[in-house]
Short mmCIF file of C-alpha atoms in Angstrom, two decimals:
data_model
loop_
_atom_site.label_atom_id
_atom_site.label_comp_id
_atom_site.label_asym_id
_atom_site.label_seq_id
_atom_site.Cartn_x
_atom_site.Cartn_y
_atom_site.Cartn_z
CA MET A 1 240.76 -41.58 -17.90
CA GLY A 2 241.21 -43.45 -14.48
CA ARG A 3 240.47 -40.47 -12.49
CA SER A 4 237.44 -38.00 -11.81
CA ARG A 5 238.01 -34.64 -13.44
CA SER A 6 238.66 -32.82 -10.02
CA ALA A 7 242.45 -31.24 -9.29
CA ASP A 8 244.69 -33.52 -8.47
CA PRO A 9 248.48 -31.99 -8.13
CA ASP A 10 250.09 -35.99 -8.89
CA GLY A 11 248.13 -35.69 -12.38
CA TYR A 12 245.33 -38.00 -13.83
CA LEU A 13 246.26 -41.70 -14.06
CA ASP A 14 244.80 -43.30 -17.24
CA ALA A 15 245.11 -47.16 -16.71
CA ASP A 16 245.05 -48.09 -20.21
CA ARG A 17 247.28 -45.19 -22.05
CA GLY A 18 250.47 -46.54 -21.97
CA SER A 19 252.07 -48.96 -25.06
CA SER A 20 252.72 -52.14 -24.96
CA SER A 21 253.18 -55.14 -27.00
CA ASP A 22 252.45 -57.78 -23.93
CA PRO A 23 248.92 -58.74 -23.93
CA THR A 24 248.87 -59.78 -20.52
CA SER A 25 249.37 -56.32 -18.69
CA LYS A 26 248.27 -52.70 -19.32
CA ARG A 27 250.43 -49.65 -18.47
CA ALA A 28 249.02 -46.93 -16.75
CA GLU A 29 250.22 -43.37 -17.61
CA LEU A 30 249.72 -40.09 -15.38
CA LEU A 31 248.66 -37.52 -17.68
CA GLY A 32 248.10 -33.74 -17.14
CA ALA A 33 244.74 -32.33 -16.44
CA ALA A 34 244.32 -30.52 -19.70
CA THR A 35 245.43 -34.03 -21.53
CA ALA A 36 242.86 -35.70 -19.10
CA SER A 37 240.13 -33.38 -19.47
CA GLU A 38 240.38 -33.38 -23.69
CA ARG A 39 240.46 -37.36 -24.02
CA ALA A 40 237.44 -37.36 -21.79
CA GLY A 41 235.28 -34.94 -24.07
CA THR A 42 236.63 -36.78 -26.83
CA ARG A 43 235.07 -40.20 -25.59
CA ASP A 44 232.06 -38.24 -24.48
CA GLY A 45 231.45 -37.02 -27.91
CA ALA A 46 232.29 -40.53 -29.55
CA ARG A 47 229.37 -41.86 -27.33
CA GLU A 48 227.15 -39.18 -28.24
CA LEU A 49 227.77 -39.71 -31.84
CA ASP A 50 227.05 -43.49 -31.47
CA VAL A 51 223.57 -42.83 -29.67
CA ALA A 52 222.96 -40.40 -32.84
CA VAL A 53 223.84 -43.27 -35.58
CA GLU A 54 221.39 -45.79 -33.41
CA SER A 55 218.52 -43.67 -33.97
CA MET A 56 219.37 -42.71 -37.81
CA PRO A 57 216.26 -43.79 -39.84
CA GLY A 58 216.88 -46.14 -42.93
CA LEU A 59 220.18 -48.14 -41.81
CA THR A 60 220.56 -51.63 -41.32
CA ARG A 61 222.14 -53.05 -38.50
CA GLN A 62 225.71 -53.75 -40.38
CA GLN A 63 225.33 -50.08 -41.51
CA ARG A 64 224.95 -48.57 -37.96
CA ASP A 65 227.64 -51.39 -36.53
CA ARG A 66 229.80 -49.94 -39.23
CA GLU A 67 229.16 -46.06 -38.40
CA ARG A 68 229.93 -46.30 -34.73
CA ALA A 69 233.00 -45.10 -32.67
CA MET A 70 232.47 -48.00 -30.20
CA PRO A 71 231.55 -51.44 -30.55
CA ARG A 72 227.72 -52.14 -29.27
CA PRO A 73 227.36 -54.86 -26.49
CA THR A 74 224.97 -57.88 -27.93
CA LEU A 75 225.06 -59.89 -24.89
CA GLY A 76 223.14 -63.11 -24.80
CA LEU A 77 220.18 -64.07 -22.36
CA VAL A 78 221.41 -65.68 -18.98
CA PRO A 79 218.50 -68.07 -18.15
CA HIS A 80 219.17 -68.20 -14.27
CA PRO A 81 220.68 -65.74 -11.84
CA ALA A 82 223.35 -68.27 -10.78
CA MET A 83 224.81 -68.14 -14.10
CA GLU A 84 225.59 -64.90 -13.43
CA ARG A 85 229.18 -64.02 -11.71
CA THR A 86 229.54 -61.30 -9.23
CA LEU A 87 232.84 -59.52 -7.82
CA PRO A 88 234.09 -61.70 -4.65
CA ALA A 89 234.17 -60.03 -1.46
CA PRO A 90 237.62 -58.48 -0.68
CA ASP A 91 238.39 -61.41 1.87
CA ALA A 92 237.54 -64.43 -0.29
CA VAL A 93 240.07 -66.76 -1.55
CA ARG A 94 240.13 -66.50 -5.43
CA THR A 95 240.21 -70.06 -6.60
CA PRO A 96 240.94 -71.57 -10.11
CA LEU A 97 237.86 -71.90 -12.63
CA SER A 98 236.22 -75.31 -12.14
CA SER A 99 236.40 -77.92 -14.90
CA ARG A 100 232.36 -77.51 -15.47
CA GLN A 101 232.41 -73.53 -15.93
CA ARG A 102 235.67 -74.34 -18.36
CA LYS A 103 233.93 -76.89 -20.47
CA ALA A 104 230.95 -74.77 -20.57
CA ARG A 105 232.47 -71.64 -22.03
CA SER A 106 234.48 -73.61 -24.29
CA ILE A 107 231.22 -74.75 -25.66
CA ALA A 108 230.26 -71.52 -26.29
CA LYS A 109 233.53 -70.68 -28.09
CA HIS A 110 233.37 -73.45 -30.40
CA THR A 111 229.91 -72.31 -31.61
CA ALA A 112 230.84 -68.85 -31.82
CA GLN A 113 233.88 -69.86 -33.88
CA GLU A 114 232.07 -72.13 -36.41
CA ARG A 115 229.89 -68.76 -37.13
CA LEU A 116 233.20 -66.81 -37.81
CA PRO A 117 233.88 -65.79 -41.25
CA ALA A 118 237.56 -66.32 -42.53
CA THR A 119 238.53 -62.15 -42.25
CA GLN A 120 237.02 -62.06 -38.74
CA TYR A 121 238.93 -65.35 -37.54
CA THR A 122 242.15 -64.27 -38.94
CA ALA A 123 241.86 -60.71 -37.80
CA THR A 124 241.29 -62.11 -34.14
CA VAL A 125 243.95 -64.83 -34.34
CA ASN A 126 246.64 -62.07 -35.92
CA LEU A 127 245.64 -59.70 -32.63
CA VAL A 128 246.08 -61.87 -30.04
CA GLY A 129 248.90 -63.87 -31.57
CA GLN A 130 251.08 -61.28 -32.57
CA ARG A 131 252.85 -58.91 -30.28
CA GLU A 132 253.61 -56.60 -32.60
CA GLN A 133 250.05 -56.27 -34.34
CA TRP A 134 248.65 -55.99 -30.57
CA ARG A 135 250.82 -53.08 -29.91
CA ARG A 136 250.14 -51.67 -33.31
CA ILE A 137 246.57 -51.61 -33.20
CA ASN A 138 245.87 -50.82 -29.77
CA ASP A 139 248.36 -47.76 -29.61
CA ALA A 140 246.19 -46.46 -32.59
CA LEU A 141 243.04 -46.89 -30.50
CA SER A 142 244.70 -45.55 -27.28
CA GLU A 143 245.54 -42.15 -29.81
CA ALA A 144 242.08 -41.88 -31.04
CA THR A 145 240.69 -42.36 -27.50
CA GLY A 146 238.76 -45.09 -28.62
CA ASP A 147 237.18 -43.86 -32.00
CA VAL A 148 237.60 -46.52 -34.48
CA GLN A 149 236.28 -43.90 -37.16
CA VAL A 150 239.40 -41.75 -37.19
CA LEU A 151 241.80 -44.83 -38.00
CA GLU A 152 243.20 -45.62 -41.10
CA ASP A 153 240.92 -47.65 -43.13
CA ASP A 154 242.88 -50.67 -43.03
CA GLN A 155 243.44 -50.45 -39.38
CA ARG A 156 239.56 -49.77 -39.07
CA ARG A 157 238.88 -52.45 -41.11
CA GLU A 158 240.91 -55.10 -38.95
CA VAL A 159 239.60 -53.54 -35.63
CA GLN A 160 235.86 -53.74 -36.65
CA ARG A 161 236.30 -57.36 -38.05
CA VAL A 162 237.83 -57.98 -34.43
CA ASP A 163 234.73 -56.26 -33.11
CA ARG A 164 232.10 -58.37 -35.05
CA ALA A 165 234.11 -61.38 -34.16
CA ILE A 166 233.63 -60.34 -30.25
CA GLN A 167 229.97 -59.76 -30.93
CA THR A 168 229.49 -63.16 -32.22
CA PHE A 169 231.08 -64.98 -29.02
CA GLU A 170 229.00 -62.71 -27.00
CA ARG A 171 225.79 -63.63 -28.28
CA ALA A 172 226.77 -67.24 -28.22
CA ASN A 173 227.47 -66.62 -24.14
CA ASN A 174 224.66 -67.52 -21.32
CA ARG A 175 226.83 -66.33 -18.41
CA GLY A 176 228.56 -63.56 -16.68
CA HIS A 177 232.15 -63.57 -16.44
CA VAL A 178 234.75 -62.30 -13.55
CA VAL A 179 238.20 -61.58 -15.30
CA TYR A 180 241.65 -60.37 -14.40
CA SER A 181 244.20 -58.32 -16.23
CA ASN A 182 247.56 -56.76 -14.81
CA VAL A 183 247.94 -53.17 -14.79
CA GLU A 184 251.38 -51.69 -14.03
CA MET A 185 251.83 -48.44 -12.44
CA PRO A 186 254.05 -45.57 -13.68
CA ALA A 187 257.66 -46.41 -13.04
CA THR A 188 258.06 -43.17 -10.76
CA MET A 189 255.84 -44.84 -8.43
CA ASN A 190 257.55 -45.55 -5.28
CA SER A 191 257.03 -49.63 -5.39
CA ALA A 192 256.73 -50.05 -1.52
CA HIS A 193 253.39 -47.72 -1.84
CA LEU A 194 251.44 -49.84 -4.67
CA GLU A 195 248.62 -50.38 -2.22
CA ALA A 196 248.35 -46.59 -1.42
CA PHE A 197 248.56 -45.36 -4.74
CA VAL A 198 246.13 -47.72 -5.97
CA ARG A 199 243.53 -46.63 -3.42
CA LYS A 200 244.19 -42.76 -4.09
CA HIS A 201 243.81 -43.19 -8.12
CA PHE A 202 240.93 -46.15 -8.14
CA ALA A 203 238.64 -44.84 -5.36
CA ALA A 204 235.06 -46.47 -5.29
CA GLY A 205 232.86 -44.72 -7.73
CA THR A 206 235.82 -43.50 -10.04
CA VAL A 207 234.97 -44.34 -13.82
CA VAL A 208 237.87 -46.16 -15.81
CA HIS A 209 237.87 -46.71 -19.68
CA PHE A 210 239.80 -48.99 -21.49
CA ASP A 211 239.66 -47.61 -25.25
CA ARG A 212 242.06 -50.70 -26.19
CA PHE A 213 241.18 -54.43 -26.25
CA THR A 214 241.94 -56.33 -23.47
CA MET A 215 243.61 -59.95 -22.74
CA THR A 216 242.34 -61.22 -19.57
CA ASN A 217 242.29 -64.44 -17.97
CA HIS A 218 239.47 -65.94 -15.88
CA THR A 219 241.65 -67.20 -12.62
CA LEU A 220 243.90 -64.80 -10.59
CA HIS A 221 247.01 -67.27 -10.47
CA GLU A 222 247.26 -66.79 -14.54
CA THR A 223 248.23 -63.23 -14.18
CA GLU A 224 251.13 -63.25 -11.64
CA PRO A 225 253.05 -60.55 -13.41
CA ARG A 226 256.66 -60.92 -14.89
CA PRO A 227 259.63 -60.49 -12.95
CA GLY A 228 261.13 -57.09 -12.33
CA VAL A 229 257.56 -54.90 -12.57
CA GLN A 230 255.83 -57.23 -9.51
CA GLU A 231 255.94 -54.54 -6.77
CA ARG A 232 254.21 -52.13 -9.17
CA THR A 233 251.80 -54.17 -10.78
CA ALA A 234 248.30 -54.32 -9.60
CA VAL A 235 245.24 -56.60 -11.14
CA PHE A 236 241.88 -55.61 -12.07
CA GLU A 237 238.99 -58.01 -11.09
CA ILE A 238 236.36 -57.29 -13.83
CA GLN A 239 232.67 -58.20 -13.50
CA THR A 240 231.47 -58.18 -17.18
CA ARG A 241 229.17 -60.50 -19.63
CA ARG A 242 231.14 -59.12 -22.43
CA GLY A 243 233.94 -60.78 -24.71
CA ALA A 244 235.12 -63.72 -26.19
CA TYR A 245 236.30 -66.85 -24.25
CA LEU A 246 239.59 -68.09 -25.86
CA GLY A 247 240.66 -70.30 -23.38
CA ALA A 248 241.01 -74.47 -23.03
CA SER A 249 238.15 -76.67 -22.06
CA ASP A 250 240.42 -78.68 -19.67
CA GLY A 251 243.91 -80.03 -19.23
CA ARG A 252 245.99 -76.75 -19.71
CA ASP A 253 246.22 -74.00 -17.47
CA ASP A 254 244.67 -71.48 -20.11
CA THR A 255 241.39 -69.33 -19.39
CA SER A 256 242.33 -66.48 -21.72
CA HIS A 257 239.29 -64.11 -22.27
CA LEU A 258 239.49 -61.20 -24.90
CA LEU A 259 237.44 -58.10 -23.72
CA PRO A 260 236.12 -55.78 -26.71
CA ARG A 261 237.77 -52.22 -26.94
CA GLY A 262 235.90 -49.01 -25.59
CA MET A 263 234.64 -50.21 -22.26
CA ARG A 264 233.59 -48.23 -19.31
CA PHE A 265 233.58 -49.32 -16.02
CA THR A 266 233.06 -47.93 -12.01
CA VAL A 267 235.49 -48.79 -9.56
CA ALA A 268 233.94 -51.15 -6.63
CA GLY A 269 236.91 -50.98 -4.55
CA ALA A 270 240.92 -51.63 -4.28
CA HIS A 271 242.28 -54.16 -1.56
CA PRO A 272 244.66 -57.00 -1.24
CA ALA A 273 243.20 -60.11 -2.16
CA SER A 274 244.25 -63.85 -1.72
CA TYR A 275 244.04 -66.19 -4.21
CA ARG A 276 244.78 -70.14 -4.52
CA ARG A 277 247.12 -71.82 -7.07
CA PRO A 278 246.16 -75.33 -8.64
CA ASP A 279 249.17 -76.71 -6.95
CA GLY A 280 247.55 -75.46 -3.38
CA THR A 281 250.00 -72.85 -2.61
CA HIS A 282 248.73 -69.28 -2.10
CA GLY A 283 249.50 -65.51 -3.13
CA THR A 284 248.33 -62.12 -2.45
CA ARG A 285 247.67 -59.50 -4.85
CA THR A 286 246.36 -55.69 -5.03
CA VAL A 287 243.15 -55.80 -6.29
CA ILE A 288 241.28 -52.90 -8.35
CA GLN A 289 237.58 -54.16 -8.46
CA LEU A 290 235.96 -52.97 -11.89
CA ILE A 291 232.04 -53.46 -13.02
CA ASP A 292 230.91 -53.03 -16.39
CA THR A 293 228.57 -50.31 -17.41
CA ALA A 294 227.79 -51.54 -20.58
CA THR A 295 225.11 -49.68 -22.46
CA THR A 296 223.95 -49.41 -26.08
#
């Protein structure tokens, strides 16, 4: 849910509720108070059950992961504080990811890919490479408020294969990330008031949930929105150590990064942010800064 549970005459903005076959952008939806409260309660209940699963005696690690509603973070060690990435200051110019950073992430990517069973590799490739599969799986997760246990068996298996693949990438990774994902505001929003709308619904301290998988990029210029929706599209700027780098090592403008489902964030702030493209030109986007609150 994109807002706290206090009353709001304009509704509650869920940043991850809208259906989309486009992996490059989320679609936010305004929900009524009762619907938003029900979804928040369902999500809280699923997380409480995950805690209970973790404390059950006699289960293997694989069995616990299979019974969880939401995937467990499997964060590798960061050997030096300099390898943690933090959110840039509001007045900082966002720049393309350096060649050194891309190569380091690509090494971790290849290390993880070599460890993946064919079923997990195929499930991940199908999810990110087939738009209908992206929509189908993510719509099912959104309808289930992130709880994989209520999905049909075939969908649950596909989702948990991707979960396990991402966990393998997380274990191979030894650095933090700042990644970007577009979010389209509802069509009813006055496009001239994007910044005010975002500040209202994403005030600092607001908790935001992503029930779906999320495709992101490490560079802001790669998220420039498609024609026709620029005026109502903001961008999440996310500090996290989770997910799978799927981008190139060098030579191509591709720093794609798949975040797991069932993530929870705290809003650090929202503001206009400047960025530089590889050709030296500049742009400005309305940025919503999120900090990952990963737990067990």
